[in-house]
Tab-separated table of C-alpha atoms and ligand atoms in Angstrom:
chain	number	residue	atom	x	y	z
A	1	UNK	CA	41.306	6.210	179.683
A	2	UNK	CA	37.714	5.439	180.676
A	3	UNK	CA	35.086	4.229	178.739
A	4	UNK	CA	33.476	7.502	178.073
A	5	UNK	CA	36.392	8.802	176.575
A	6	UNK	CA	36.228	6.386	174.029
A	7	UNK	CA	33.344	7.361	172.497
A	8	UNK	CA	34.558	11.075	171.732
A	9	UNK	CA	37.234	12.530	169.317
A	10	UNK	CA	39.108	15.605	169.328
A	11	UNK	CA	41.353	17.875	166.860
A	12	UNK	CA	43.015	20.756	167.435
A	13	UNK	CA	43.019	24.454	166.355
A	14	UNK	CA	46.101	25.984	164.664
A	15	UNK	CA	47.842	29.188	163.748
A	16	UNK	CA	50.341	29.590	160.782
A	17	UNK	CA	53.946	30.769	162.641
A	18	UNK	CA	55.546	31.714	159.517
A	19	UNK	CA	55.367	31.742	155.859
A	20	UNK	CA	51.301	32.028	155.237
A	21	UNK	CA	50.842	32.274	151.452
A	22	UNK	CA	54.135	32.178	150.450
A	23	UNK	CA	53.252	28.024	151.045
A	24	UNK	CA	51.065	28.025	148.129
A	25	UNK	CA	54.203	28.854	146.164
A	26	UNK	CA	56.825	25.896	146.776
A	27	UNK	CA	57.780	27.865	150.011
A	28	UNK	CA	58.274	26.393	153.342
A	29	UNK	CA	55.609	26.891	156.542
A	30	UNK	CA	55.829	26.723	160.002
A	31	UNK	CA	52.815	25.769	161.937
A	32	UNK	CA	51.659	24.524	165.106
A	33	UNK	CA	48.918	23.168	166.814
A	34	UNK	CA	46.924	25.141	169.621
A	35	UNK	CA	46.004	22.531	172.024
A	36	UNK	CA	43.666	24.049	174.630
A	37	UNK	CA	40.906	25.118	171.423
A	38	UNK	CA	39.050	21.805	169.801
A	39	UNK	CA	36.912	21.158	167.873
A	40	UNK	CA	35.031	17.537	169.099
A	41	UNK	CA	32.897	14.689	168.155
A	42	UNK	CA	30.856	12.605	170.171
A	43	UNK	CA	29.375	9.083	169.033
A	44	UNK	CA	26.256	7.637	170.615
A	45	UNK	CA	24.369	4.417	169.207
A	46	UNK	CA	21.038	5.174	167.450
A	47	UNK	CA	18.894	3.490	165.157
A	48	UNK	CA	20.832	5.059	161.629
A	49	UNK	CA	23.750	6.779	161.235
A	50	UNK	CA	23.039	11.296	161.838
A	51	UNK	CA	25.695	13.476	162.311
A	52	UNK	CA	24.417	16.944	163.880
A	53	UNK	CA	26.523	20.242	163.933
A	54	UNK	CA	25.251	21.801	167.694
A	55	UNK	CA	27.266	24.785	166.533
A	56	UNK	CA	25.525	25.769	163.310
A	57	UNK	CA	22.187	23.853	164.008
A	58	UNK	CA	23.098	21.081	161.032
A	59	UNK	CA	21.570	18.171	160.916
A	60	UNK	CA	22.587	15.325	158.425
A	61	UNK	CA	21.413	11.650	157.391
A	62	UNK	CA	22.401	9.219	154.830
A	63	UNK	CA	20.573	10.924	152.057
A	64	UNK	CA	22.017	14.029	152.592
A	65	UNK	CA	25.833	12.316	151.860
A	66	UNK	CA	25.065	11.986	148.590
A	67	UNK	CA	22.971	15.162	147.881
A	68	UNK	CA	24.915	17.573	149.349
A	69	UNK	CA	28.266	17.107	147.316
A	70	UNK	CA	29.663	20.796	148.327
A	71	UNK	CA	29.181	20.360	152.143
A	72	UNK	CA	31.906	20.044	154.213
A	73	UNK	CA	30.329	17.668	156.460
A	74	UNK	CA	28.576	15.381	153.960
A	75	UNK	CA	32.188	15.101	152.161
A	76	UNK	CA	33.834	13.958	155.039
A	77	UNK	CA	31.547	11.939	156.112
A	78	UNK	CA	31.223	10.258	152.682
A	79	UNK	CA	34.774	9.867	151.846
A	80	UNK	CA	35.431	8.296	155.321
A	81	UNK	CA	33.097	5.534	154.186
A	82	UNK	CA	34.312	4.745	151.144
A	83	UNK	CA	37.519	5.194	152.586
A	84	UNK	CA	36.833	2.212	155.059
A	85	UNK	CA	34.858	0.307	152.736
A	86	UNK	CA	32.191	-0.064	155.524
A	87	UNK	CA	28.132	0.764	155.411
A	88	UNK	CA	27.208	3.718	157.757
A	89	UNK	CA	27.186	2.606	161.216
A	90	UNK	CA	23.966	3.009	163.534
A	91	UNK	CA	25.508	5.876	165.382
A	92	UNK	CA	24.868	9.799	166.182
A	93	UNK	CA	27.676	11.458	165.607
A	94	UNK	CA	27.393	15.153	167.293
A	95	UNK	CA	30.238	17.427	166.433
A	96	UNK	CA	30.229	20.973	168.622
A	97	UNK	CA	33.567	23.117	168.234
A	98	UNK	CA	35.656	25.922	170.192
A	99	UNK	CA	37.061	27.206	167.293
A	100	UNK	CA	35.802	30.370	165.952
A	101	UNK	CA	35.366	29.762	161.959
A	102	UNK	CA	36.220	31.555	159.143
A	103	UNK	CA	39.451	33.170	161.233
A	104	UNK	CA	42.087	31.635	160.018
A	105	UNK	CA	42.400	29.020	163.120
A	106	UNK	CA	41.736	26.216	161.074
A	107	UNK	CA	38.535	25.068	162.192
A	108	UNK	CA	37.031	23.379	159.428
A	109	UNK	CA	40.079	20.808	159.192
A	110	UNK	CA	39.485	20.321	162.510
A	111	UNK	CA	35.536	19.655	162.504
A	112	UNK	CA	36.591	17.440	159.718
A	113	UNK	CA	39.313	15.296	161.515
A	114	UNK	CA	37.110	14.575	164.607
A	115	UNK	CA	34.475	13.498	162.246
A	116	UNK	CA	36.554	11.292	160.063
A	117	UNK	CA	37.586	9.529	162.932
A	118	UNK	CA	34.592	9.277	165.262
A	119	UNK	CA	33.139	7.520	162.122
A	120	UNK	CA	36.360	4.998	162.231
A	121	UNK	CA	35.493	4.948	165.537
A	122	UNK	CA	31.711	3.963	164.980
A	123	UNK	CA	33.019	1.822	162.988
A	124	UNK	CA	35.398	-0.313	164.892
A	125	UNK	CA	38.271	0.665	162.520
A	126	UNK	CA	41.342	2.414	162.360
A	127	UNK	CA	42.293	4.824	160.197
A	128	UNK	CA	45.606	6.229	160.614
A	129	UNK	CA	46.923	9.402	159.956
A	130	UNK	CA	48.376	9.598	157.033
A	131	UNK	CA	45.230	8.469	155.595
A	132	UNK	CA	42.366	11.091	157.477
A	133	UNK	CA	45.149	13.744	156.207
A	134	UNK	CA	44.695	12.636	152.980
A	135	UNK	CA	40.575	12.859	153.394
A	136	UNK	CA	40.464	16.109	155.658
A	137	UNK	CA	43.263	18.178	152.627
A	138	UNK	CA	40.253	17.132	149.710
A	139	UNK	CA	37.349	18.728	151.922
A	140	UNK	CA	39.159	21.817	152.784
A	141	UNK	CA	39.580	21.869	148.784
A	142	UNK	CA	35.701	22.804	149.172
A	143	UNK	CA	36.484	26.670	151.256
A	144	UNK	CA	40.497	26.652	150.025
A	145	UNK	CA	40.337	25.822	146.398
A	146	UNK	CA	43.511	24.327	146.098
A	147	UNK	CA	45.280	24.706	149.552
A	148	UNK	CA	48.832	23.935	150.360
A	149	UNK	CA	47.433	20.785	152.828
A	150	UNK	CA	49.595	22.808	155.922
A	151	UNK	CA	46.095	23.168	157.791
A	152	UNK	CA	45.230	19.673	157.483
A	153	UNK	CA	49.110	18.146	158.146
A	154	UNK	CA	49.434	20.125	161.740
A	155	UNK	CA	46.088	19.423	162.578
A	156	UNK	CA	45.710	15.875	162.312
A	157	UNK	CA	49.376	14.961	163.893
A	158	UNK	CA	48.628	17.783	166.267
A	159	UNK	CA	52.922	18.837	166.179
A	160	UNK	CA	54.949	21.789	165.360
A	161	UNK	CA	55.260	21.453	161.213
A	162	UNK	CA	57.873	22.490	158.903
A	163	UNK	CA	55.293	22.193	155.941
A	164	UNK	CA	56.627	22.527	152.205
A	165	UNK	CA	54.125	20.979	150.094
A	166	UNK	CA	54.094	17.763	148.152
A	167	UNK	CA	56.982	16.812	150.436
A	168	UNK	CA	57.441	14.763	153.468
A	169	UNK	CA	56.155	16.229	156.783
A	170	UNK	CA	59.069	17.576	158.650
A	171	UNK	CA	58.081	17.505	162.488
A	172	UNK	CA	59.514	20.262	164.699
A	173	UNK	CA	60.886	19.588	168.260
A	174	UNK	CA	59.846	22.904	169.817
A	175	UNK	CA	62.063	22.629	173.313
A	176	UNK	CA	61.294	25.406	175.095
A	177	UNK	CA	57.735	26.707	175.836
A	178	UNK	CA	56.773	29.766	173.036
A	179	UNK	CA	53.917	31.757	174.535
A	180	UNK	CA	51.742	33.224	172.505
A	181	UNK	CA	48.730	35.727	172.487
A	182	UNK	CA	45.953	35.182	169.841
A	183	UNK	CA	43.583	37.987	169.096
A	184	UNK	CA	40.719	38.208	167.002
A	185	UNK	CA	39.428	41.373	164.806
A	186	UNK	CA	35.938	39.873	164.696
A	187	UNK	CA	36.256	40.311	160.988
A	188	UNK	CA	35.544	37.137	159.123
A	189	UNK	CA	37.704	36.565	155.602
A	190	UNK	CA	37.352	33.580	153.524
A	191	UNK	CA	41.167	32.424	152.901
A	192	UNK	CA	40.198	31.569	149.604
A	193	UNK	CA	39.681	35.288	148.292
A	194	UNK	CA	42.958	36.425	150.091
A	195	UNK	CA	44.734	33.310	148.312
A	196	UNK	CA	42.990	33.963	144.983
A	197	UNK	CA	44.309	37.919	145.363
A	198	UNK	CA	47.635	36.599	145.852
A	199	UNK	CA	47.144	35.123	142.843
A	200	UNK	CA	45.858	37.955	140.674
A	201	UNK	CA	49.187	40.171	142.434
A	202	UNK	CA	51.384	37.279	141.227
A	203	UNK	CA	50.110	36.968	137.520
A	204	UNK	CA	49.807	41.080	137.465
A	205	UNK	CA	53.477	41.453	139.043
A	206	UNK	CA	55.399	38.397	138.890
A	207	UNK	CA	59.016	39.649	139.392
A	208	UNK	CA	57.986	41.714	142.714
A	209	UNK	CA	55.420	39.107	143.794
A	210	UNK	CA	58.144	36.469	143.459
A	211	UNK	CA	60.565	38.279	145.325
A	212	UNK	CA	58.081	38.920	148.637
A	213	UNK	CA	57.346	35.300	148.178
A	214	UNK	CA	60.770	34.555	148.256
A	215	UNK	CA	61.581	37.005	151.036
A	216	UNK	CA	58.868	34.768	153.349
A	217	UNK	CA	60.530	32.042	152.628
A	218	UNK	CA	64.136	33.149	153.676
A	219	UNK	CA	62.279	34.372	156.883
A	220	UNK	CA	60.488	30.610	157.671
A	221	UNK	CA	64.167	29.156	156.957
A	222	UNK	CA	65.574	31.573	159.335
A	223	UNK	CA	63.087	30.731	161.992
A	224	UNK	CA	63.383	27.042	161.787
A	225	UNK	CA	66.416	26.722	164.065
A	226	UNK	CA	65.493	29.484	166.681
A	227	UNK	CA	62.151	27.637	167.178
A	228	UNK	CA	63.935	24.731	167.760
A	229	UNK	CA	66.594	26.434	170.341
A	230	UNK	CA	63.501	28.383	171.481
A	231	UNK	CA	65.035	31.866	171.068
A	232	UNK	CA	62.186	34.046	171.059
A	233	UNK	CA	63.547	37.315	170.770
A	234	UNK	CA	64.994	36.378	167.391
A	235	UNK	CA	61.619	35.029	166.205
A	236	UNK	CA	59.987	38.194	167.755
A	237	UNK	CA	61.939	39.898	165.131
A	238	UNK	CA	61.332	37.723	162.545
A	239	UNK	CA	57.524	37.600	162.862
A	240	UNK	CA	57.816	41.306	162.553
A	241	UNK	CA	59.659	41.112	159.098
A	242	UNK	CA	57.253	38.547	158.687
A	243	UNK	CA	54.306	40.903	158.678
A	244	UNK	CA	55.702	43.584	157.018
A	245	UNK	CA	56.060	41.112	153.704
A	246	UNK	CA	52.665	40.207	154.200
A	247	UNK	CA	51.211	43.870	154.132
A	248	UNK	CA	52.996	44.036	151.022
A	249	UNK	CA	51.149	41.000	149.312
A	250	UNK	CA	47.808	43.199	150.544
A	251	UNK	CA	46.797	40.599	152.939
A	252	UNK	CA	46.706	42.423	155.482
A	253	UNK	CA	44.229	45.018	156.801
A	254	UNK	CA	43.161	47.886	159.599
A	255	UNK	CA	42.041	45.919	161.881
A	256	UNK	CA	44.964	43.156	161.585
A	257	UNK	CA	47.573	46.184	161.628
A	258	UNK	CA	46.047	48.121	164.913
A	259	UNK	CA	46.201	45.132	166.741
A	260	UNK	CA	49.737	43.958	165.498
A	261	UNK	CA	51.127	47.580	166.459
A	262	UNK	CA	49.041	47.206	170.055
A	263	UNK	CA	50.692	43.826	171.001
A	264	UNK	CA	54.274	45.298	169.791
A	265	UNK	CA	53.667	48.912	171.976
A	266	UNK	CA	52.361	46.764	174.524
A	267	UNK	CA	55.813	44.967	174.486
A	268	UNK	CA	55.010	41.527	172.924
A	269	UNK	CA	58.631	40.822	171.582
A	270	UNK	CA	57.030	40.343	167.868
A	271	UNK	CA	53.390	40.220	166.046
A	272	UNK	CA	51.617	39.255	162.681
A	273	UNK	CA	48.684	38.452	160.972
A	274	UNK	CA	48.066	34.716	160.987
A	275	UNK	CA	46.328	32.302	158.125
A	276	UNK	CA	44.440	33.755	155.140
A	277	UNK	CA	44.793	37.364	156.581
A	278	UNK	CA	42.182	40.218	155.943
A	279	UNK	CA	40.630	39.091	159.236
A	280	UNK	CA	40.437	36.644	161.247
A	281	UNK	CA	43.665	36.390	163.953
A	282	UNK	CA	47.001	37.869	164.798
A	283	UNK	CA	49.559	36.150	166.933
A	284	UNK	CA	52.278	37.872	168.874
A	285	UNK	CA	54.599	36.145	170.931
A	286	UNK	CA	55.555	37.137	174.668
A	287	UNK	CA	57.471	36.426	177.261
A	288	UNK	CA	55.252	35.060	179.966
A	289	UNK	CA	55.573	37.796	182.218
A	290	UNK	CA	54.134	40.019	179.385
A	291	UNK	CA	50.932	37.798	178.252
A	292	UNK	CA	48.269	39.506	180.470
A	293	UNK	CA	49.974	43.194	179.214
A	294	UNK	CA	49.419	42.189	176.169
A	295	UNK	CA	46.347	40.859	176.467
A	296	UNK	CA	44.851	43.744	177.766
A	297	UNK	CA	46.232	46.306	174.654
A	298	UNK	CA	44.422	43.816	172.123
A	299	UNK	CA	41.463	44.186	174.156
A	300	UNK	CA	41.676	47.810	174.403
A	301	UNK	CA	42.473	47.722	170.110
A	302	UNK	CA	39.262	46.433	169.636
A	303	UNK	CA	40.251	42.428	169.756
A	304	UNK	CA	36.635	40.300	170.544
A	305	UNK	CA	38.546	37.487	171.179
A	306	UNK	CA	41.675	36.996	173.289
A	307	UNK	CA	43.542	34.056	174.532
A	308	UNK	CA	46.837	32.775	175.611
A	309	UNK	CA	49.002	29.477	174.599
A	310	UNK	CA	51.639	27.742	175.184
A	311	UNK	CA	53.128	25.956	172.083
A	312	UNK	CA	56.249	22.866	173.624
A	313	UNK	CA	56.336	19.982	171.755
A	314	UNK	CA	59.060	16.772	171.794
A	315	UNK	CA	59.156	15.993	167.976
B	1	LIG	O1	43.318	28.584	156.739
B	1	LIG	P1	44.087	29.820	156.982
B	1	LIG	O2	43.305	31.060	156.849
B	1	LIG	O3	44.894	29.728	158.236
B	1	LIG	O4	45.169	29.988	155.809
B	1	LIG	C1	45.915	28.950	155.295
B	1	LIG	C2	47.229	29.429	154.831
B	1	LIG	C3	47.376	29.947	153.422
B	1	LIG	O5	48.776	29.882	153.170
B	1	LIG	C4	46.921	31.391	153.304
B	1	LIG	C5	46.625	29.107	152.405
B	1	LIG	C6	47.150	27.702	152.244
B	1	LIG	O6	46.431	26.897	151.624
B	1	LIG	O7	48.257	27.387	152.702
């Protein structure tokens, strides 16, 4: 590593495999990490500690940590401190991001974890992982009200999760390569409405809420193993059923739906909404050979954003 790398952090986006919303509910999650998208964060000495957002023109110093209790940035930045115990270090910290926000790609976890650790960084310090989880899951209380903590978990360990929450992280070992096409609507959702609509459907319609809910979570338990053996036909299938659960918790929409029906016609071997829903991204998963077909029918649905992954990861 050279010395320049040093000086920068980096986090990772995410998408939600299985078991969106249902997670809120006791049920198991399956998420993973998408490596080639990051957020970063760069630290540079200067003569007081600034953090500056280049990608929505924000611009912070000490004073604002304490003023500005509802931003995201000031948050982190102020729980990292007292975290460490430590007076602001003398450094510019500039955080810039790849991650398209408010799309269910978890970007402002990710902003967050660079930024809790460039300032451990500034710092001289350590802070593990288990501890900037703990920091990054009570900012994204700010957009999520009370999340399930999956965003956070996969994005700071940057693995494959099997996420149930309040209990122990459960790594995946992901052996085989899972390729997968991301696509954008270009329609912005906050998760937090989608989550709080959940809610409403749940207190409205318990029995038949509690049975989709339950229905999701069959469907993550059913993927776990395939994932592992990396059967992707099977969890083409089961992303399908996946979806079709999730349109009937109303977290879907038109534009989620067109493209989920353009990557299936298109031959992706399954598709679904991914995160908060409403907007913001589908996945569907392909065999290699398939990617740029598939590809080109989100485009051609109306997709403003399209890219390709590869998910492998030794647990
Ligand atoms: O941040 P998003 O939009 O990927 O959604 C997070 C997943 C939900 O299950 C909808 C909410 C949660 O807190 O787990």
């Amino acid at each position: 590593m050279s010395s320049m790398d040093l000086l920068k952090t980096t986090a990772p986006a995410k998408v939600i495999l299985f078991g969106e919303h249902a997670v809120v509910y006791g049920q198991p999650a399956i998420a993973v990490p998408v490596m080639d998208i990051r957020a970063q964060a760069s630290i540079t000495p200067g003569e007081r500690f600034s953090i500056i957002a280049l990608d929505t023109g924000q611009s912070l110093t000490l004073e604002h940590l304490t003023q500005m209790v509802d931003d995201a940035l000031a948050k982190m930045a102020s729980l990292t401190l007292a975290w460490l115990q430590t007076p602001p270090p003398p450094f510019t910290i500039t955080l810039s991001s790849e991650i398209p926000a408010a799309s269910g790609l978890g970007s402002g976890a990710a902003v967050s974890a660079c930024l809790g650790r460039a300032i451990a960084l500034a710092c001289g310090r350590e802070l593990a992982s288990a501890d900037l989880n703990t920091l990054v899951y009570e900012v994204e209380r700010i957009y999520h009200g009370t999340p399930s903590g999956i965003d956070n978990t996969v994005i700071v360990y940057e693995q494959p999760v099997y996420f149930v929450r309040d209990q122990p992280i459960i790594r995946l070992n992901i052996t085989r390569p899972l390729h997968l096409v991301i696509a954008d609507t270009g329609k912005a959702a906050l998760t937090k409405d989608s989550v709080s609509d959940v809610r409403r459907l749940y207190n409205a319609e318990r029995a038949a809420t509690e049975q989709l809910i339950g229905q999701i979570g069959d469907i993550t338990r059913r993927a776990r193993p395939f994932l592992e053996d990396g059967d992707a036909a099977v969890l083409g299938h089961l992303m399908d059923e996946n979806h079709t659960l999730l349109q009937k918790l109303t977290v879907s929409s038109p534009e989620l739906d067109k493209l989920v029906s353009a990557a299936r016609a298109a031959g992706a071997l399954g598709a679904k909404l991914s995160g908060g829903g409403r907007g913001g991204n589908m996945i569907a998963l392909v065999d290699n050979t398939q990617a740029q077909v598939v590809q080109d029918a989100l485009r051609a649905a109306g997709a403003v954003r399209v890219l390709t992954t590869s998910v492998v990861q030794g647990g």
